[in-house]
Structures are given as C-alpha cells and as structure tokens.
Coordinates of C-alpha atoms in Angstrom, one line a residue:
M1 CA 63.0 131.0 112.4
Q2 CA 63.2 129.6 115.9
H3 CA 66.7 130.9 116.8
Q4 CA 68.7 134.1 117.1
Q5 CA 71.8 135.0 115.2
S6 CA 74.8 137.0 116.4
S7 CA 78.5 137.3 115.7
T8 CA 81.5 136.9 118.0
W9 CA 85.3 136.9 117.3
L10 CA 87.9 134.6 118.8
N11 CA 91.5 135.9 119.1
V12 CA 94.1 133.5 117.8
A13 CA 97.7 134.7 117.4
D14 CA 97.5 138.0 115.6
Y15 CA 94.2 137.5 113.8
Q16 CA 90.5 137.0 114.7
L17 CA 88.2 134.1 113.8
H18 CA 84.6 135.0 113.2
L19 CA 81.9 132.8 114.8
R20 CA 78.3 133.0 113.7
Q21 CA 76.3 132.0 116.8
L22 CA 72.9 130.4 116.1
T23 CA 71.1 130.3 119.5
P24 CA 67.9 128.4 119.7
D25 CA 64.8 130.0 121.3
K26 CA 64.4 126.8 123.3
A27 CA 67.6 124.7 123.8
D28 CA 67.1 121.0 123.5
S29 CA 70.7 119.6 123.5
A30 CA 73.5 119.8 126.0
Y31 CA 76.2 119.5 123.2
P32 CA 77.2 122.5 121.2
I33 CA 77.9 122.2 117.4
L34 CA 80.9 123.6 115.7
M35 CA 80.7 123.9 111.9
L36 CA 83.8 124.1 109.7
H37 CA 83.8 125.1 106.0
G38 CA 85.9 123.8 103.1
A39 CA 88.3 125.5 100.7
I40 CA 87.3 128.6 98.7
E41 CA 84.2 129.0 100.8
N42 CA 83.2 130.3 104.2
S43 CA 80.8 129.5 107.0
R44 CA 77.8 130.8 105.0
I45 CA 77.6 127.3 103.5
F46 CA 75.8 126.4 106.7
Y47 CA 73.5 129.4 107.3
N48 CA 72.0 132.6 106.1
E49 CA 70.0 135.4 107.7
K50 CA 66.7 134.0 106.4
G51 CA 67.2 130.8 108.4
R52 CA 68.3 128.4 105.7
G53 CA 71.1 125.9 105.9
L54 CA 72.1 123.0 108.1
G55 CA 73.2 125.3 110.9
C56 CA 69.9 127.1 111.0
F57 CA 68.0 123.8 110.7
L58 CA 69.7 122.4 113.8
A59 CA 69.4 125.6 115.8
D60 CA 65.7 125.6 115.1
R61 CA 65.7 122.1 116.7
G62 CA 67.3 123.1 119.9
F63 CA 71.1 122.9 119.2
E64 CA 73.5 125.7 120.0
V65 CA 75.5 126.1 116.7
A66 CA 78.7 128.1 116.0
C67 CA 79.7 128.4 112.3
A68 CA 83.3 129.4 112.1
D69 CA 85.1 131.4 109.4
F70 CA 88.7 130.3 109.0
A71 CA 91.5 132.9 109.0
G72 CA 91.3 135.3 106.2
R73 CA 87.8 134.1 105.1
G74 CA 84.3 135.3 105.7
L75 CA 84.1 137.9 108.5
S76 CA 87.3 136.8 110.1
S77 CA 89.9 139.6 110.4
P78 CA 92.1 140.5 108.6
K79 CA 91.1 139.3 105.1
A80 CA 93.4 137.1 103.0
S81 CA 95.9 139.4 101.3
R82 CA 99.5 139.9 100.4
R83 CA 100.0 141.3 104.0
F84 CA 98.1 138.4 105.7
N85 CA 99.1 134.9 104.8
H86 CA 98.0 131.7 106.6
S87 CA 99.1 128.1 106.3
Q88 CA 97.3 124.8 106.5
Q89 CA 99.6 123.9 109.5
Q90 CA 98.4 127.0 111.3
L91 CA 94.8 125.9 110.8
I92 CA 95.6 122.4 112.0
C93 CA 97.8 123.4 115.0
L94 CA 96.2 126.7 116.1
D95 CA 92.8 127.5 114.8
I96 CA 90.9 124.2 115.1
P97 CA 92.2 123.5 118.6
A98 CA 91.3 127.1 119.6
L99 CA 87.8 126.6 118.3
V100 CA 87.2 123.3 119.9
N101 CA 88.6 124.5 123.2
H102 CA 86.5 127.7 123.1
L103 CA 83.2 125.9 122.7
Y104 CA 84.2 123.2 125.2
Q105 CA 85.0 125.9 127.8
Q106 CA 81.9 127.9 127.0
H107 CA 79.5 125.0 127.3
Q108 CA 81.4 122.6 129.6
Q109 CA 80.3 119.8 127.3
P110 CA 82.0 117.9 124.5
V111 CA 81.5 119.4 121.0
I112 CA 79.8 118.0 117.9
V113 CA 82.1 119.0 115.0
M114 CA 80.7 119.1 111.5
A115 CA 83.0 119.6 108.5
H116 CA 82.4 120.2 104.8
S117 CA 84.9 119.1 102.2
W118 CA 88.5 119.9 103.0
A119 CA 87.6 120.9 106.5
G120 CA 87.1 117.2 107.3
V121 CA 90.8 116.5 106.3
V122 CA 92.2 119.3 108.5
L123 CA 89.9 118.4 111.3
A124 CA 91.1 114.8 111.3
A125 CA 94.7 116.0 111.1
S126 CA 94.2 118.4 114.1
L127 CA 92.7 115.7 116.2
V128 CA 95.4 113.1 115.6
R129 CA 98.1 115.7 116.1
F130 CA 96.5 116.8 119.4
P131 CA 94.8 113.7 120.8
E132 CA 94.1 115.5 124.0
L133 CA 91.3 117.2 122.1
L134 CA 89.5 114.0 121.5
P135 CA 87.7 113.8 124.9
K136 CA 86.3 117.3 124.1
V137 CA 84.7 116.0 120.8
K138 CA 81.5 114.0 121.1
T139 CA 80.7 113.4 117.5
I140 CA 82.3 114.0 114.0
V141 CA 80.1 114.6 111.0
T142 CA 81.6 115.2 107.5
F143 CA 80.1 116.1 104.1
G144 CA 82.1 115.2 101.0
S145 CA 85.4 115.1 102.8
K146 CA 88.3 113.6 100.8
R147 CA 92.1 114.1 100.9
V148 CA 93.2 112.7 97.5
I149 CA 91.3 113.4 94.3
S150 CA 91.9 110.1 92.4
V151 CA 89.0 110.3 89.8
R152 CA 90.0 111.0 86.2
G153 CA 88.3 112.8 83.4
L154 CA 87.9 116.2 81.7
K155 CA 86.5 117.9 84.9
K156 CA 89.5 116.7 86.9
R157 CA 92.0 117.9 84.3
L158 CA 90.3 121.3 84.0
H159 CA 89.3 122.2 87.6
I160 CA 92.0 120.4 89.5
D161 CA 95.0 119.8 87.3
L162 CA 94.8 123.2 85.5
V163 CA 92.9 125.6 87.7
W164 CA 93.8 124.5 91.3
N165 CA 97.3 122.9 90.8
R166 CA 98.7 125.3 88.1
L167 CA 96.7 128.5 87.7
S168 CA 96.0 129.1 91.4
P169 CA 99.7 129.2 92.4
L170 CA 100.3 131.7 89.7
L171 CA 97.5 133.8 90.9
C172 CA 98.8 133.6 94.4
H173 CA 102.2 134.8 93.2
F174 CA 100.7 137.7 91.3
Y175 CA 98.1 138.8 94.0
G176 CA 99.7 137.6 97.2
Y177 CA 96.6 135.4 97.9
L178 CA 94.1 133.3 95.9
P179 CA 91.4 135.6 94.5
A180 CA 88.9 132.7 93.9
K181 CA 85.9 135.0 94.4
Q182 CA 87.1 137.6 91.9
W183 CA 87.9 134.9 89.3
R184 CA 84.6 133.2 90.0
F185 CA 85.7 129.7 90.9
G186 CA 84.9 130.0 94.6
A187 CA 82.7 131.7 97.2
D188 CA 85.7 133.1 99.1
N189 CA 89.4 133.8 98.7
E190 CA 92.2 131.8 100.2
P191 CA 95.5 132.7 101.8
A192 CA 98.4 131.8 99.4
Q193 CA 100.2 129.4 101.7
Y194 CA 97.0 127.5 102.5
L195 CA 96.4 126.9 98.8
L196 CA 100.0 125.8 98.2
D197 CA 99.8 123.4 101.2
T198 CA 96.7 121.6 99.8
I199 CA 98.2 120.6 96.4
P200 CA 100.5 117.8 97.4
W201 CA 97.8 116.0 99.4
I202 CA 95.2 116.5 96.6
R203 CA 97.7 115.0 94.1
G204 CA 98.1 111.9 96.3
G205 CA 101.2 112.7 98.3
A206 CA 101.8 111.2 101.7
F207 CA 99.6 112.3 104.5
V208 CA 102.4 114.2 106.2
D209 CA 102.7 117.9 107.2
Q210 CA 104.1 120.1 104.5
T211 CA 105.9 122.3 107.1
D212 CA 107.5 120.0 109.6
G213 CA 106.9 116.4 108.3
F214 CA 104.5 115.3 111.0
D215 CA 103.1 111.9 109.9
Y216 CA 99.3 112.1 110.2
A217 CA 98.8 108.8 108.6
S218 CA 100.9 107.0 111.2
A219 CA 99.3 108.9 114.0
C220 CA 95.8 107.8 112.8
V221 CA 96.7 104.2 113.6
D222 CA 96.6 104.8 117.4
I223 CA 93.4 106.9 117.4
S224 CA 90.2 105.8 119.0
W225 CA 87.7 108.0 117.2
P226 CA 84.4 109.4 118.7
Q227 CA 81.2 108.3 117.0
S228 CA 80.9 109.7 113.5
W229 CA 78.7 109.9 110.4
H230 CA 80.1 110.6 106.9
F231 CA 78.1 111.8 103.9
A232 CA 78.9 111.6 100.2
A233 CA 76.8 112.8 97.3
I234 CA 75.9 110.6 94.3
K235 CA 76.4 113.5 91.9
D236 CA 79.6 114.7 93.5
Q237 CA 81.9 113.4 90.7
L238 CA 85.0 115.5 91.5
L239 CA 85.4 117.4 94.8
G240 CA 84.1 114.6 97.0
H241 CA 83.5 111.6 94.9
P242 CA 82.2 108.7 97.0
Q243 CA 85.2 106.5 96.2
D244 CA 87.6 109.3 97.4
V245 CA 85.5 109.9 100.5
Q246 CA 85.7 106.2 101.3
A247 CA 89.5 106.2 100.7
F248 CA 89.9 109.1 103.1
L249 CA 87.8 107.3 105.8
A250 CA 89.8 104.1 105.4
E251 CA 93.1 106.0 105.6
T252 CA 92.2 107.7 108.8
G253 CA 90.2 104.9 110.4
L254 CA 87.1 107.0 110.4
N255 CA 85.4 104.2 108.3
S256 CA 84.4 102.7 111.7
G257 CA 81.7 105.4 111.6
R258 CA 78.4 105.5 109.7
Y259 CA 78.5 106.2 106.0
T260 CA 75.7 107.4 103.7
V261 CA 75.6 108.2 100.0
L262 CA 72.9 110.9 99.2
G263 CA 70.9 110.0 96.1
K264 CA 67.5 108.9 94.9
R265 CA 68.6 105.3 94.5
Y266 CA 69.2 105.3 98.3
G267 CA 65.8 106.7 99.1
H268 CA 66.5 110.5 99.1
Q269 CA 64.4 113.1 97.3
Q270 CA 67.4 114.4 95.2
D271 CA 70.6 113.3 93.6
Y272 CA 72.8 115.7 95.6
D273 CA 76.2 117.1 94.7
H274 CA 79.1 118.7 96.6
I275 CA 77.3 121.9 97.4
S276 CA 73.6 121.0 97.2
M277 CA 74.1 118.4 99.9
L278 CA 74.1 121.4 102.2
T279 CA 72.1 124.0 100.3
H280 CA 69.2 122.2 98.5
P281 CA 65.7 122.8 100.0
S282 CA 65.0 119.1 100.0
A283 CA 67.9 118.4 102.3
S284 CA 65.8 119.5 105.3
A285 CA 63.4 116.7 104.8
D286 CA 66.1 114.2 103.8
H287 CA 69.4 113.9 105.7
F288 CA 69.1 117.1 107.8
A289 CA 66.1 115.6 109.6
E290 CA 67.7 112.2 110.0
L291 CA 70.9 113.7 111.3
A292 CA 69.0 115.8 113.9
V293 CA 67.2 112.7 115.2
W294 CA 70.5 110.7 115.4
L295 CA 72.3 113.5 117.2
K296 CA 69.6 113.6 119.9
Q297 CA 69.5 109.9 120.3
S298 CA 73.2 109.3 120.5

C-alpha cells in the first residue's frame, strides 16, 4: 500500500460527515478526488484498510482521495435513526456543496468527483441547482448511475416494486429509518426521508425536487458540464442497466462525456455488475488502470 489512511469529519448543519482521507506517499496529481457512494451503502465501496478498492488504487498512483459517508451512513454522525432523519434535498443542497467546497478550499484546485449509482443523480442535481459549483469541479466520473429504473422482469418486481417501493416505506414507518443492513438487502441503513424521496424518481416521475419543486430537468438545459466519463456494467441488469444509464445521461446532457460498458465483449477481463465494477480484483487491471491514465492526461 503506497498511501496512508486517516479520518476527518466535516460539520454540516447539526451533523458531521465522515471523510476517509487516502493520502499518497508521493503525490502525482494537483487535483483532489471526492468519492460519493450510492444508496444503502457507504464510502467503503471505494476502499478498505488492506488497500483494495478504486480509492486506494488511485491513491497508490499519486491522487489525494477523500471518500465521503453521507449523513447517517458509515462513520458519519449521528447514525440514521428515528431521532436523526435526512432528506434527499438536504444531500443535494447542503452536503454535496459542502464537500466540494471543502476539498476545493483545502487544495485550491478543482475537484474530480466520482459517484456510484444514485450518487451520480444527486451529484448532477446539486451541480445544476448550484451552477456556481461547476468551476470547482474538474471532472465527473460515474459508475452505474441512473435515475429511472425502466427495465422490466421478475428482479424488478421483487427488488424494486416490492422491497424498495413498498416494504421499505413500511420499515421506515416502523423503525423510523430504513434498516437495510439488518434486513440484509443493503450494506448500510438509510434515513427514512431520503428513502421516500427516491421512490418517485425511480418510478419515472419528473426530475423535480420532492420538497420545493425545483425543476432539475429544465436546469440541465443551460449547463455546460465539465469533462466526464460514465461507466455501465454489462451484467448490471437492474440497478444500473446500461439503457437506464444512457437515459440518465441523455436527460441531463452528460451524454456529451465518454461512455463505457464494462464486459468481456468490449475487451475487459470480466462481465461486471453493479457492485463488482468497483470491487472485483480484475477491475484494477481493467478500467481502474485506464481511468488513472486518463485522469493524468486530461
């Protein structure tokens, strides 16, 4: 492992966001990287203490990396509970701007932002709602990010229509938060309001804010995006199906960036899925390596 790991906490409103700092032994990039995780997971999708994961891979190649835990998740404080709720709008309007501004001020350089799954949606929403953030973002990289799940089939009916859209709100009502880890359908729990805010978008509702009606879709029309690269996985048949990823990119205008499907037919070592695109050992020699080269050349 050619980097050091430490933790810091960023105060936002009445809670703290945990940042896992991955500091290279020898820095080789001026631009810091901010990593944002998806729903029912936390920042450990990007790193572990043994040096695995995309965050560790990039830190070993000279990048300063900060892996953020969203409010109520991971090592952020307090945990999701009946006493601590947190909405999607708070994430869009408070947390993401605070994280981008924090890294920009710390390094005095634009930030490379990487997002897995739903984080790509809230990142895009935050940037179009606060376009003054855009000069502080050098590059956007997403992995399996979609807004609407349009694919049909048994998995969709079971995991999305039944578990996410129906069972999860009932669990939120009973527990005061979504106990996804306890019920074994996620790596971390979610605040209740955040879960409820995602459902209309996943179902295909308009890309407008559930709290105040801000029209994200209309705001995207006037955005000049920074350079970007968007990954989908060939075996991701539900949570980030390539066709849903492409629909999200078209809706936001991010389809002007680079787009790659990860699979053997496209020259990769594995047929990746929604999680293995960030966790499989082969990813280091596949798209991790290609991404690191591209970031240093761009």
